[in-house]
């Protein structure tokens, strides 16, 4: 069951990555305008200061597209995000992903020992 879910996730990621490359890459400036709706929880640049809301600044663009597409379809089931994602068009998702993926994240990878 766990493996099946992982496979579905990976297969979906590969398919989404392929279709994103074939389509428009998204407009970060338009995404910034659209991100006003997201700021209350994720912060204006995606660096949420409240740990109950994930930091999405600097996340891979394809990951953001996948997450938003999955919230919209219900594959990723979250009541809060579903409400916001259902209002998004494919273009909105690409624009938002272009914007948030370009923001510098406050997250840092610890130095390896
Ligand atoms: C009312 C608060 C709220 C608003 C507004 C909101 N989100 Fe979220 N968002 C959340 C929560 C809570 C989660 C974690 C849900 C989960 O566990 O899957 C989340 C998760 C996400 C994720 C997945 C992050 C990850 O690490 O997998 C993305 C991407 C995302 N939101 C993007 C957005 C975008 C883009 C908008 C604006 C269109 C937005 N959110 C608006 C609360 C919010």
XYZ file of N, CA and C and ligand atoms in Angstrom:
382
model
N 0.848 -1.202 0.000
C 0.000 0.000 0.000
C 0.877 1.243 0.000
N 1.840 1.227 0.909
C 2.740 2.379 0.992
C 3.530 2.510 -0.324
N 3.983 1.336 -0.845
C 4.739 1.367 -2.093
C 3.874 1.826 -3.253
N 2.620 1.405 -3.248
C 1.720 1.806 -4.335
C 1.533 3.318 -4.315
N 1.386 3.876 -3.118
C 1.204 5.326 -3.008
C 2.457 6.052 -3.488
N 3.609 5.520 -3.120
C 4.862 6.142 -3.531
C 5.010 6.077 -5.043
N 4.654 4.908 -5.604
C 4.749 4.767 -7.057
C 3.842 5.782 -7.756
N 2.616 5.903 -7.260
C 1.679 6.856 -7.862
C 2.244 8.262 -7.790
N 2.841 8.585 -6.637
C 3.411 9.921 -6.465
C 4.545 10.137 -7.471
N 5.447 9.158 -7.565
C 6.595 9.312 -8.466
C 6.142 9.372 -9.919
N 5.213 8.506 -10.284
C 4.723 8.503 -11.667
C 4.067 9.838 -11.973
N 3.300 10.356 -11.037
C 2.642 11.646 -11.224
C 3.659 12.761 -11.369
N 4.724 12.685 -10.594
C 5.760 13.721 -10.653
C 6.428 13.709 -12.020
N 6.735 12.526 -12.533
C 7.385 12.414 -13.835
C 6.468 12.953 -14.931
N 5.202 12.585 -14.874
C 4.252 13.060 -15.879
C 4.104 14.576 -15.805
N 4.001 15.100 -14.581
C 3.823 16.550 -14.425
C 5.061 17.279 -14.935
N 6.239 16.756 -14.627
C 7.473 17.400 -15.061
C 7.514 17.453 -16.588
N 7.114 16.364 -17.215
C 7.111 16.326 -18.668
C 6.152 17.334 -19.259
N 4.949 17.424 -18.695
C 3.967 18.335 -19.278
C 4.328 19.787 -19.000
N 4.968 20.037 -17.854
C 5.338 21.416 -17.543
C 6.390 21.913 -18.528
N 7.326 21.030 -18.888
C 8.359 21.457 -19.828
C 7.768 21.742 -21.204
N 6.704 21.022 -21.538
C 6.099 21.215 -22.850
C 5.252 22.490 -22.858
N 4.732 22.878 -21.700
C 3.854 24.052 -21.635
C 4.662 25.288 -21.242
N 3.962 26.395 -21.060
C 4.620 27.633 -20.646
C 5.253 27.443 -19.275
N 6.409 28.022 -19.048
C 7.089 27.812 -17.770
C 6.485 28.598 -16.617
N 5.539 29.475 -16.878
C 4.949 30.261 -15.803
C 5.585 31.640 -15.730
N 4.783 32.591 -15.281
C 5.199 33.990 -15.224
C 5.324 34.384 -13.752
N 6.565 34.562 -13.286
C 6.801 34.828 -11.867
C 6.186 36.151 -11.417
N 6.189 37.156 -12.295
C 5.620 38.460 -11.912
C 4.110 38.338 -11.710
N 3.461 37.622 -12.616
C 2.021 37.374 -12.451
C 1.784 36.533 -11.205
N 2.673 35.588 -10.963
C 2.569 34.727 -9.780
C 2.640 35.525 -8.489
N 3.482 36.553 -8.483
C 3.609 37.383 -7.279
C 2.282 38.071 -6.963
N 1.597 38.551 -7.997
C 0.280 39.172 -7.782
C -0.705 38.153 -7.211
N -0.696 36.971 -7.813
C -1.638 35.927 -7.400
C -1.322 35.394 -6.009
N -0.064 35.562 -5.568
C 0.370 35.020 -4.284
C -0.169 35.814 -3.103
N -0.833 36.929 -3.372
C -1.399 37.720 -2.271
C -2.354 36.866 -1.434
N -3.085 35.978 -2.096
C -4.037 35.096 -1.404
C -3.328 34.130 -0.460
N -2.106 33.791 -0.790
C -1.373 32.754 -0.058
C -0.620 33.338 1.136
N -0.412 34.657 1.112
C 0.499 35.298 2.064
C 0.063 35.149 3.516
N -1.250 35.134 3.773
C -1.730 35.065 5.150
C -1.165 33.848 5.871
N -0.984 32.764 5.153
C -0.481 31.543 5.787
C 0.988 31.272 5.450
N 1.337 31.393 4.172
C 2.697 31.007 3.761
C 3.678 32.173 3.789
N 3.205 33.392 4.121
C 4.075 34.564 4.084
C 4.136 35.116 2.671
N 4.480 36.416 2.511
C 4.462 37.038 1.186
C 5.416 36.384 0.197
N 6.537 35.849 0.683
C 7.511 35.222 -0.229
C 7.576 33.708 -0.034
N 6.647 33.164 0.729
C 6.620 31.705 0.929
C 7.391 31.233 2.145
N 8.022 32.192 2.869
C 8.741 31.828 4.094
C 7.815 32.006 5.291
N 6.921 31.056 5.459
C 5.970 31.109 6.562
C 6.694 31.195 7.898
N 6.157 32.026 8.797
C 6.774 32.121 10.133
C 6.033 31.258 11.141
N 4.937 30.653 10.709
C 4.160 29.787 11.589
C 4.383 28.332 11.172
N 4.924 27.511 12.077
C 5.287 26.139 11.689
C 4.121 25.266 11.223
N 2.880 25.687 11.452
C 1.783 24.854 10.943
C 1.568 25.059 9.441
N 2.220 26.083 8.868
C 2.123 26.319 7.426
C 3.481 26.068 6.790
N 3.549 25.185 5.792
C 4.856 24.850 5.222
C 5.528 26.037 4.521
N 6.851 26.045 4.622
C 7.665 27.013 3.876
C 7.743 26.519 2.435
N 7.293 27.356 1.507
C 7.300 26.940 0.097
C 8.269 27.771 -0.740
N 8.917 28.767 -0.114
C 9.921 29.569 -0.827
C 11.085 28.674 -1.236
N 11.513 28.786 -2.478
C 12.681 28.051 -2.944
C 12.419 26.577 -3.223
N 11.176 26.154 -3.087
C 10.841 24.747 -3.391
C 10.936 24.546 -4.910
N 11.234 23.331 -5.335
C 11.299 23.044 -6.767
C 9.980 23.414 -7.445
N 10.095 24.039 -8.585
C 8.903 24.458 -9.333
C 7.991 23.264 -9.633
N 8.586 22.163 -10.088
C 7.778 20.993 -10.423
C 7.046 20.445 -9.193
N 7.710 20.515 -8.038
C 7.078 20.038 -6.802
C 5.852 20.895 -6.486
N 6.000 22.209 -6.640
C 4.883 23.117 -6.340
C 3.721 22.879 -7.300
N 4.036 22.699 -8.584
C 2.992 22.421 -9.577
C 2.267 21.132 -9.199
N 3.050 20.121 -8.844
C 2.453 18.830 -8.485
C 1.563 18.959 -7.254
N 2.079 19.627 -6.217
C 1.310 19.752 -4.970
C -0.013 20.477 -5.228
N 0.042 21.590 -5.959
C -1.180 22.370 -6.189
C -2.162 21.610 -7.079
N -1.641 20.905 -8.070
C -2.504 20.110 -8.943
C -3.172 18.993 -8.140
N -2.408 18.385 -7.247
C -2.963 17.290 -6.431
C -3.970 17.787 -5.396
N -3.753 18.958 -4.836
C -4.764 19.525 -3.926
C -6.046 19.809 -4.715
N -5.869 20.352 -5.912
C -7.039 20.726 -6.717
C -7.865 19.496 -7.086
N -7.190 18.408 -7.436
C -7.917 17.197 -7.843
C -8.394 16.386 -6.647
N -7.820 16.644 -5.478
C -8.180 15.867 -4.299
C -7.288 14.668 -4.064
N -6.336 14.415 -4.984
C -5.369 13.325 -4.783
C -4.604 13.564 -3.485
N -4.237 14.809 -3.263
C -3.660 15.187 -1.969
C -4.789 15.861 -1.206
N -5.201 15.209 -0.136
C -6.439 15.601 0.521
C -6.169 16.490 1.723
N -6.381 17.778 1.545
C -6.270 18.710 2.664
C -7.369 19.748 2.510
N -8.196 19.864 3.526
C -9.390 20.711 3.427
C -9.028 22.166 3.155
N -7.991 22.659 3.822
C -7.618 24.078 3.648
C -7.105 24.312 2.226
N -6.112 23.536 1.821
C -5.495 23.777 0.518
C -6.418 23.439 -0.640
N -7.296 22.489 -0.434
C -8.231 22.170 -1.517
C -9.082 23.391 -1.844
N -9.514 24.078 -0.795
C -10.327 25.271 -0.985
C -9.626 26.318 -1.829
N -8.334 26.503 -1.584
C -7.598 27.506 -2.366
C -7.254 26.978 -3.755
N -6.872 25.715 -3.835
C -6.406 25.175 -5.118
C -7.528 25.049 -6.142
N -8.758 24.803 -5.682
C -9.838 24.643 -6.660
C -10.116 25.949 -7.404
N -9.687 27.065 -6.824
C -9.899 28.358 -7.492
C -8.815 28.640 -8.541
N -7.795 27.782 -8.615
C -6.646 28.058 -9.499
C -6.796 27.391 -10.866
N -6.445 28.141 -11.920
C -6.361 27.561 -13.264
C -4.968 26.932 -13.425
N -4.773 26.191 -14.521
C -3.445 25.642 -14.806
C -2.412 26.766 -14.894
N -2.805 27.862 -15.516
C -1.879 28.993 -15.669
C -1.533 29.602 -14.298
N -2.548 29.741 -13.430
C -2.288 30.258 -12.072
C -1.258 29.385 -11.367
N -1.424 28.077 -11.484
C -0.513 27.147 -10.808
C 0.913 27.320 -11.331
N 1.060 27.438 -12.640
C 2.402 27.634 -13.224
C 2.997 28.965 -12.773
N 2.179 30.009 -12.738
C 2.669 31.334 -12.328
C 3.084 31.327 -10.855
N 2.248 30.747 -10.009
C 2.561 30.685 -8.572
C 3.825 29.863 -8.331
N 3.951 28.756 -9.045
C 5.134 27.903 -8.893
C 6.380 28.640 -9.372
N 6.248 29.405 -10.462
C 7.394 30.174 -10.964
C 7.825 31.197 -9.909
N 6.851 31.838 -9.280
C 7.171 32.863 -8.269
C 7.802 32.245 -7.016
N 7.116 31.287 -6.394
C 7.622 30.771 -5.114
C 8.948 30.019 -5.283
N 9.137 29.354 -6.412
C 10.391 28.612 -6.590
C 11.583 29.559 -6.726
N 11.336 30.801 -7.103
C 12.419 31.776 -7.267
C 12.738 32.533 -5.977
N 11.946 32.353 -4.938
C 12.199 33.076 -3.681
C 13.262 32.352 -2.861
N 14.081 33.145 -2.172
C 15.114 32.526 -1.344
C 14.477 31.953 -0.083
N 14.798 30.708 0.205
C 14.220 30.035 1.367
C 15.040 30.312 2.616
N 14.343 30.414 3.750
C 15.068 30.527 5.025
C 15.609 29.164 5.466
N 15.155 28.098 4.807
C 15.632 26.752 5.174
C 17.065 26.569 4.698
N 17.867 25.948 5.542
C 19.260 25.681 5.183
C 19.568 24.209 5.422
N 20.359 23.647 4.532
C 20.818 22.283 4.736
C 22.006 22.321 5.702
N 21.935 21.555 6.799
C 23.074 21.573 7.734
C 24.341 21.066 7.053
N 25.479 21.592 7.454
C 26.754 21.120 6.902
C 26.950 19.663 7.285
N 27.386 18.834 6.337
C 27.659 17.437 6.687
C 28.871 17.356 7.630
N 28.883 16.321 8.458
C 29.999 16.206 9.408
C 31.253 15.760 8.706
C -5.462 29.440 5.331
C -4.049 29.097 5.211
C -3.491 28.801 3.824
C -3.572 29.577 2.693
C -4.259 30.919 2.513
C -2.817 28.871 1.673
N -2.279 27.727 2.176
Fe -1.024 26.436 1.199
N -0.986 25.234 2.844
C -1.662 25.466 4.034
C -1.513 24.298 4.892
C -2.102 24.121 6.286
C -0.732 23.369 4.171
C -0.321 21.951 4.602
C -1.379 20.997 4.057
C -0.993 19.536 4.091
O -0.668 19.028 5.160
O -1.016 18.914 3.006
C -0.405 23.990 2.903
C 0.350 23.395 1.911
C 0.726 23.991 0.726
C 1.643 23.431 -0.255
C 2.381 22.093 -0.114
C 3.692 22.326 0.604
C 4.529 21.084 0.732
O 5.609 21.192 1.346
O 4.163 20.008 0.253
C 1.732 24.306 -1.269
C 2.590 24.176 -2.520
C 0.875 25.425 -0.955
N 0.278 25.204 0.275
C 0.691 26.523 -1.768
C -0.241 27.526 -1.507
C -0.566 28.563 -2.459
C 0.114 28.744 -3.827
C -1.529 29.327 -1.892
C -2.252 30.520 -2.481
C -2.966 30.273 -3.718
C -1.789 28.779 -0.565
N -1.007 27.668 -0.389
C -2.683 29.313 0.361
C -2.350 26.621 4.361
C -2.674 27.636 3.490
